[in-house]
mmCIF file of N, CA and C in Angstrom:
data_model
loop_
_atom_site.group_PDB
_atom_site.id
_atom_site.type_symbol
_atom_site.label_atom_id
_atom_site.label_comp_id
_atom_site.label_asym_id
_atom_site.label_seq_id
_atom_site.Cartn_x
_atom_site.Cartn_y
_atom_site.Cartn_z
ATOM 1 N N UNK A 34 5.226 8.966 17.806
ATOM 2 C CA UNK A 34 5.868 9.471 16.599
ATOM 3 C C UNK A 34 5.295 10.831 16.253
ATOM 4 N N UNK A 35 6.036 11.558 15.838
ATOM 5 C CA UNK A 35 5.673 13.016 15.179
ATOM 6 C C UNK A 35 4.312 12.042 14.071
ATOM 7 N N UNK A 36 3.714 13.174 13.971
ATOM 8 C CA UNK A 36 2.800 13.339 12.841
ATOM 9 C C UNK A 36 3.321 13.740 11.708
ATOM 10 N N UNK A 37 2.978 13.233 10.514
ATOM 11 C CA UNK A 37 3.560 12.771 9.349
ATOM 12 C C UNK A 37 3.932 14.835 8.331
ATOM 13 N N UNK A 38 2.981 15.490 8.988
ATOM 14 C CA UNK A 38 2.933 16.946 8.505
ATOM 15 C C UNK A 38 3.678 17.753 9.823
ATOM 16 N N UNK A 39 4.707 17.116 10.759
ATOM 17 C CA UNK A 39 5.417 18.362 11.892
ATOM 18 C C UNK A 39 6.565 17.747 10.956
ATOM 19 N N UNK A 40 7.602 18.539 10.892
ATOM 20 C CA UNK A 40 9.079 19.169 10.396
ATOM 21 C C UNK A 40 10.150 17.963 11.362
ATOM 22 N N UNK A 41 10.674 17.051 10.956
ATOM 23 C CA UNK A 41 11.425 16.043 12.127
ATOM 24 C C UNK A 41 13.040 16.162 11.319
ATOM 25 N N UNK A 42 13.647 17.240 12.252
ATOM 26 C CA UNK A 42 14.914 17.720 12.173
ATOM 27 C C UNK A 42 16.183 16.421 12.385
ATOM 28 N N UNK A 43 15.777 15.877 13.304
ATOM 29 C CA UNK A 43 16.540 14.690 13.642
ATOM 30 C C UNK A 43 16.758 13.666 13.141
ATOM 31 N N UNK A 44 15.337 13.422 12.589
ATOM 32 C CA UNK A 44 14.951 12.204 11.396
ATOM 33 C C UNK A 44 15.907 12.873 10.424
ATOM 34 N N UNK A 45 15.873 13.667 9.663
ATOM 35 C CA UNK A 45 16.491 14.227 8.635
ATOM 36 C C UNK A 45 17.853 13.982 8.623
ATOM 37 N N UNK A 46 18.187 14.573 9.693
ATOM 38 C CA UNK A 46 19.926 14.657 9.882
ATOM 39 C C UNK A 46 20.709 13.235 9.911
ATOM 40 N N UNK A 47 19.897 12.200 10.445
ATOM 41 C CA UNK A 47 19.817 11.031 9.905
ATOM 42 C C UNK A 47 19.848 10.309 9.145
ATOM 43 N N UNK A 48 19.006 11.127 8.375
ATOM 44 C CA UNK A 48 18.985 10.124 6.676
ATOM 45 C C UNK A 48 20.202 10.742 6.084
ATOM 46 N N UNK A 49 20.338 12.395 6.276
ATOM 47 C CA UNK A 49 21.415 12.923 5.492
ATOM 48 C C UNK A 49 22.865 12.052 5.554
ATOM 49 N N UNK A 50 23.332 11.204 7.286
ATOM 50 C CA UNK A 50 23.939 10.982 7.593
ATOM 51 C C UNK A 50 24.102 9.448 6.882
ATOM 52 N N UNK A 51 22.791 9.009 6.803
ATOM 53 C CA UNK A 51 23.315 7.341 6.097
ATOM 54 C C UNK A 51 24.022 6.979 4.818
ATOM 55 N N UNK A 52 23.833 7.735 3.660
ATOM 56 C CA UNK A 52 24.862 7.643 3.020
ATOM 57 C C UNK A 52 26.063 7.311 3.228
ATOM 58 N N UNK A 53 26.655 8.782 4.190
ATOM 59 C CA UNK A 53 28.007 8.868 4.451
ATOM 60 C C UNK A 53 28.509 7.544 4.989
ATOM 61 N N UNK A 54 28.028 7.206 5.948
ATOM 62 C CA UNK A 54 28.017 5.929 6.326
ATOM 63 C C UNK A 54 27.949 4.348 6.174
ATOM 64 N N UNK A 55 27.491 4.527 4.365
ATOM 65 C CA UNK A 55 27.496 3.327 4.164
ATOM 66 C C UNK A 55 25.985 2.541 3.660
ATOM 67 N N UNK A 56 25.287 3.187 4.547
ATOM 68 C CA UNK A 56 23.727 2.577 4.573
ATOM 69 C C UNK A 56 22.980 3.177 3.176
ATOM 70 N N UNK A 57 22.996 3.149 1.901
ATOM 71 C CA UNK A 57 22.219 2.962 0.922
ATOM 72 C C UNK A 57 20.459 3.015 0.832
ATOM 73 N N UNK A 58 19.538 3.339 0.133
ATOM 74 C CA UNK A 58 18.777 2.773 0.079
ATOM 75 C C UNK A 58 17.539 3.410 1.193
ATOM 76 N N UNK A 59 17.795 4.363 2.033
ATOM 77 C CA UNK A 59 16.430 4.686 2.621
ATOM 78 C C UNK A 59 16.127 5.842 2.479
ATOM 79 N N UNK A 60 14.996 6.048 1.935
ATOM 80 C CA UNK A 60 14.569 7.489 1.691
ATOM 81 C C UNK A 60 13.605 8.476 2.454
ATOM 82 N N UNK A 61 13.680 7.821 4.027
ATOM 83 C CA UNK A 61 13.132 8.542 4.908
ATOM 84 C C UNK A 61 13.341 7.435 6.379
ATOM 85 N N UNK A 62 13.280 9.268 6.894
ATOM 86 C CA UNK A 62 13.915 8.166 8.755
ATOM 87 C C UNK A 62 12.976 9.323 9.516
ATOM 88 N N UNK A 63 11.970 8.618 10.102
ATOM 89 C CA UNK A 63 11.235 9.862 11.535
ATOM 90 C C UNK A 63 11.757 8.969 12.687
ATOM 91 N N UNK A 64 11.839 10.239 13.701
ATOM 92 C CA UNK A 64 12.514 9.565 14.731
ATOM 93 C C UNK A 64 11.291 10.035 15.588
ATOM 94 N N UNK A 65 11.234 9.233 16.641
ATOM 95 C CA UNK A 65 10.133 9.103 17.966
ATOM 96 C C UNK A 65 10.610 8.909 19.294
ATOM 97 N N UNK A 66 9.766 8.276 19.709
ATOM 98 C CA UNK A 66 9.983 8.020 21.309
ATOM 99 C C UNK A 66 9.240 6.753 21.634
ATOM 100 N N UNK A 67 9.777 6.057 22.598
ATOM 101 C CA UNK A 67 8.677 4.226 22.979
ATOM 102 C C UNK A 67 8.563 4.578 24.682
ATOM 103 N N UNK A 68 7.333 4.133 24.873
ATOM 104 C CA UNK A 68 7.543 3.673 26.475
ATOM 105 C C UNK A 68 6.945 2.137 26.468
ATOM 106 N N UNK A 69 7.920 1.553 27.856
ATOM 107 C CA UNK A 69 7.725 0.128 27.478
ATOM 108 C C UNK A 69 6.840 0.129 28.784
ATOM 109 N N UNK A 70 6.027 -0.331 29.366
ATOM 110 C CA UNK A 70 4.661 -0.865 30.072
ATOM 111 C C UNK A 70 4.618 -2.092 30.333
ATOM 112 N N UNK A 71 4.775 -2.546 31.961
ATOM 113 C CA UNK A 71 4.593 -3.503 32.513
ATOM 114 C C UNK A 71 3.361 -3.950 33.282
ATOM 115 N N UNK A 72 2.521 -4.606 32.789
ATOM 116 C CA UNK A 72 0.926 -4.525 33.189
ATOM 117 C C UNK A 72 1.013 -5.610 34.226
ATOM 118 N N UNK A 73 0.199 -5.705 35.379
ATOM 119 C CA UNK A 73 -0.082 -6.532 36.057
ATOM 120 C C UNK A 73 -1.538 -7.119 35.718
ATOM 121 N N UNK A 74 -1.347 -8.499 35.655
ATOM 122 C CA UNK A 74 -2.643 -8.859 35.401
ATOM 123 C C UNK A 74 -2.848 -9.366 33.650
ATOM 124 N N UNK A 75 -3.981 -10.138 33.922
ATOM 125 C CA UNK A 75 -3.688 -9.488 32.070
ATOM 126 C C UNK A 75 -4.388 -8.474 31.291
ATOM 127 N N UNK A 76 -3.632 -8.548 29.892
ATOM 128 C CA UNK A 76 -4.027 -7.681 28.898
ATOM 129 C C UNK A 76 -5.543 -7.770 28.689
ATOM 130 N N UNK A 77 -6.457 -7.063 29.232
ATOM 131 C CA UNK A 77 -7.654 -7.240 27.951
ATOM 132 C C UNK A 77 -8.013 -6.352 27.905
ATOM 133 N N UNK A 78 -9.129 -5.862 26.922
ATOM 134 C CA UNK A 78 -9.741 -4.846 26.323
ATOM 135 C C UNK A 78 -9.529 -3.611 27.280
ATOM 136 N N UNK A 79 -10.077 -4.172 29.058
ATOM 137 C CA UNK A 79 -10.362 -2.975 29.480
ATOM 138 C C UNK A 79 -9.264 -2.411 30.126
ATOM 139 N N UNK A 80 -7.839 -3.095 29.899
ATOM 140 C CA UNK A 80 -6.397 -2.737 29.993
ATOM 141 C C UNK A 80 -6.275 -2.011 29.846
ATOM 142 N N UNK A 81 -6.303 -2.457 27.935
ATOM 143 C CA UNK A 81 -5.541 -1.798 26.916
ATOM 144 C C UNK A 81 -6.188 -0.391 26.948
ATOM 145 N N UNK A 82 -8.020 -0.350 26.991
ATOM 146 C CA UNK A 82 -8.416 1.145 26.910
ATOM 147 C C UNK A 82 -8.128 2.234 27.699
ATOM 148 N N UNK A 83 -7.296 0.924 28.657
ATOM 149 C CA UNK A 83 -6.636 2.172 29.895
ATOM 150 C C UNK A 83 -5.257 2.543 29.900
ATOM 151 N N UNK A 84 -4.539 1.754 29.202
ATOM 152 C CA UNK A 84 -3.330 2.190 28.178
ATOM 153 C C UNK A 84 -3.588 3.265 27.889
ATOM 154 N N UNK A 85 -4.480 3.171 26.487
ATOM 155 C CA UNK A 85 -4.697 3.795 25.511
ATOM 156 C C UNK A 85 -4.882 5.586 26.084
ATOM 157 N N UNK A 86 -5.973 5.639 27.272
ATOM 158 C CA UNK A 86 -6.428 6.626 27.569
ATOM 159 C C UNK A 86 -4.941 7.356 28.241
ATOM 160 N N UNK A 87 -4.192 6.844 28.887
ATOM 161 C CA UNK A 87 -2.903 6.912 29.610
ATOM 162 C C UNK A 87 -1.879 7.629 28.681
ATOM 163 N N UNK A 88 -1.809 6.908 27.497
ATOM 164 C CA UNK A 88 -1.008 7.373 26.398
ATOM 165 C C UNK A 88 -1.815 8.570 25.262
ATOM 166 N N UNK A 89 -2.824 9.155 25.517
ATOM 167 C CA UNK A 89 -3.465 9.851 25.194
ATOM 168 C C UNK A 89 -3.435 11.138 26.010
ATOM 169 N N UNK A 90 -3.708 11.000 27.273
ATOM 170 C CA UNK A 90 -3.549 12.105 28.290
ATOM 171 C C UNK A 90 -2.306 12.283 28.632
ATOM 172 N N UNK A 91 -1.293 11.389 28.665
ATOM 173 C CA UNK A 91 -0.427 11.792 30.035
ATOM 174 C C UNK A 91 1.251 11.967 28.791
ATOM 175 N N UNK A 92 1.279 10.588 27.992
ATOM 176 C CA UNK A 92 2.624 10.030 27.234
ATOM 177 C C UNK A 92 2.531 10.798 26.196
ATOM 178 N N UNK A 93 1.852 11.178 25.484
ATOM 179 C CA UNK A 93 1.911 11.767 23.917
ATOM 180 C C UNK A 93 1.242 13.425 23.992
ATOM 181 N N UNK A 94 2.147 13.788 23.180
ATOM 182 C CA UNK A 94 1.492 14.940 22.883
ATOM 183 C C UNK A 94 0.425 15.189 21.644
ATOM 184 N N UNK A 95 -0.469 14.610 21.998
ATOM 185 C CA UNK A 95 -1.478 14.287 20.743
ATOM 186 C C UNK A 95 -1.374 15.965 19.436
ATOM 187 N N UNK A 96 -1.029 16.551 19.786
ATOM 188 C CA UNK A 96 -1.134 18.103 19.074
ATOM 189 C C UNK A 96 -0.052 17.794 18.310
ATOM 190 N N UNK A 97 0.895 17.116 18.285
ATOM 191 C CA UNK A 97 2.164 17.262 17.151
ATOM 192 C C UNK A 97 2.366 15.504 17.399
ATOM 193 N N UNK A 98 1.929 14.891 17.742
ATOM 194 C CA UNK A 98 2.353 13.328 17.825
ATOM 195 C C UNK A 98 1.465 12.558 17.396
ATOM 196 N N UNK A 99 1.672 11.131 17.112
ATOM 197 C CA UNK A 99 0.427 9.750 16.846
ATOM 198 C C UNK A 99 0.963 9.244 17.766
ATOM 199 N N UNK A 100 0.201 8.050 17.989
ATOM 200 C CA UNK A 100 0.641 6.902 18.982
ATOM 201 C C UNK A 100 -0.107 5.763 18.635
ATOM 202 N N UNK A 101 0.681 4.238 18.670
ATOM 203 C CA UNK A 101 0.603 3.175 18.536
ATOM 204 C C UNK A 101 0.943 2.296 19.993
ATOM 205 N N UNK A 102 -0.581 1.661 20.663
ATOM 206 C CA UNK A 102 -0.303 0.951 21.433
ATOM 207 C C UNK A 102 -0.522 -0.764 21.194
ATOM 208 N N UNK A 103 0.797 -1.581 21.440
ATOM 209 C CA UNK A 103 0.770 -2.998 21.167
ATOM 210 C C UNK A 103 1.359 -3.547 22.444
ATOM 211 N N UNK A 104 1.141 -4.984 22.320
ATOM 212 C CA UNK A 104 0.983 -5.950 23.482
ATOM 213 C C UNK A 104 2.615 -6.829 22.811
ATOM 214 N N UNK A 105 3.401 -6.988 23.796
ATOM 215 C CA UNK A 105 4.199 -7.772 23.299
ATOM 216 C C UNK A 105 4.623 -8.522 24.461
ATOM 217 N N UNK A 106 4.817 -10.196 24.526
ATOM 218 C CA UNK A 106 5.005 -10.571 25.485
ATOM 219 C C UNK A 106 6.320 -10.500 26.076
ATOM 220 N N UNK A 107 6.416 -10.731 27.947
ATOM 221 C CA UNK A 107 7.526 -10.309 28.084
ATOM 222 C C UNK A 107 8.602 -11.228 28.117
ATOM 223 N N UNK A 108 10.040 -11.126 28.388
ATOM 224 C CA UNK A 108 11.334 -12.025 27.887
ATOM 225 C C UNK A 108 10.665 -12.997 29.156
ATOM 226 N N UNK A 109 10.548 -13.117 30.316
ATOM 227 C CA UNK A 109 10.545 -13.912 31.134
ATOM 228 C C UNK A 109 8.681 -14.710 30.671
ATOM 229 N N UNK A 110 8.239 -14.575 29.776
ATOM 230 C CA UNK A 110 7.002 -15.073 29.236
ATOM 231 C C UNK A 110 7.430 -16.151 28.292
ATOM 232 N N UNK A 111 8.168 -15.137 27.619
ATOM 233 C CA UNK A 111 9.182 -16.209 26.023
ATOM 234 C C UNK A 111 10.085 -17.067 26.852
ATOM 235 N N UNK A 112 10.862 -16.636 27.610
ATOM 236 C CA UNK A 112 11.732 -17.927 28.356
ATOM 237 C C UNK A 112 11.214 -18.905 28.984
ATOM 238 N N UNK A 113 10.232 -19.075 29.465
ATOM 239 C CA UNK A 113 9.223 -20.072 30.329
ATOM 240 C C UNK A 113 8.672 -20.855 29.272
ATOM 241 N N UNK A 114 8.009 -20.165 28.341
ATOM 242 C CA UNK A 114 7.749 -21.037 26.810
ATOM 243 C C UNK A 114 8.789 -22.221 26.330
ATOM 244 N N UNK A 115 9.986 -21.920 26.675
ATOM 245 C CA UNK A 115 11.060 -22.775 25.868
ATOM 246 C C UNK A 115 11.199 -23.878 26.046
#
């Protein structure tokens, strides 16, 4: 996600647009980017710090961006559960 102090043109044009549309009620839209990550093995600490470092160096532009890394299990994880 942009950082909360860079200018998000898109987000904007967005919100300007929900009204027109119907959608009521939100008084702010930032728009971003996701990458989804398929880990082999499992998740642990020394994964994730390698996520983390991954999405630090390589995925984000830390100079105008934040980043949030989470673990979510995958559909063929949840379907086997059932």
């Amino acid at each position: 996600m942009l950082k909360p102090e860079i200018l998000d043109p898109q987000g904007q044009a967005v919100q300007r647009a929900l009204p027109r549309l119907g959608f009521e009620g939100i008084s702010d839209v930032r728009q971003g980017k996701r990458f989804e990550l398929e880990v082999d093995g499992p998740v642990d600490e020394a994964a994730l710090a390698r996520i983390r470092d991954l999405a630090e160096s390589f995925l984000a532009n830390t100079v105008i961006e934040d980043f949030t890394v989470k673990v979510e299990e995958g559909a063929e994880v949840a379907e086997a559960a059932k």
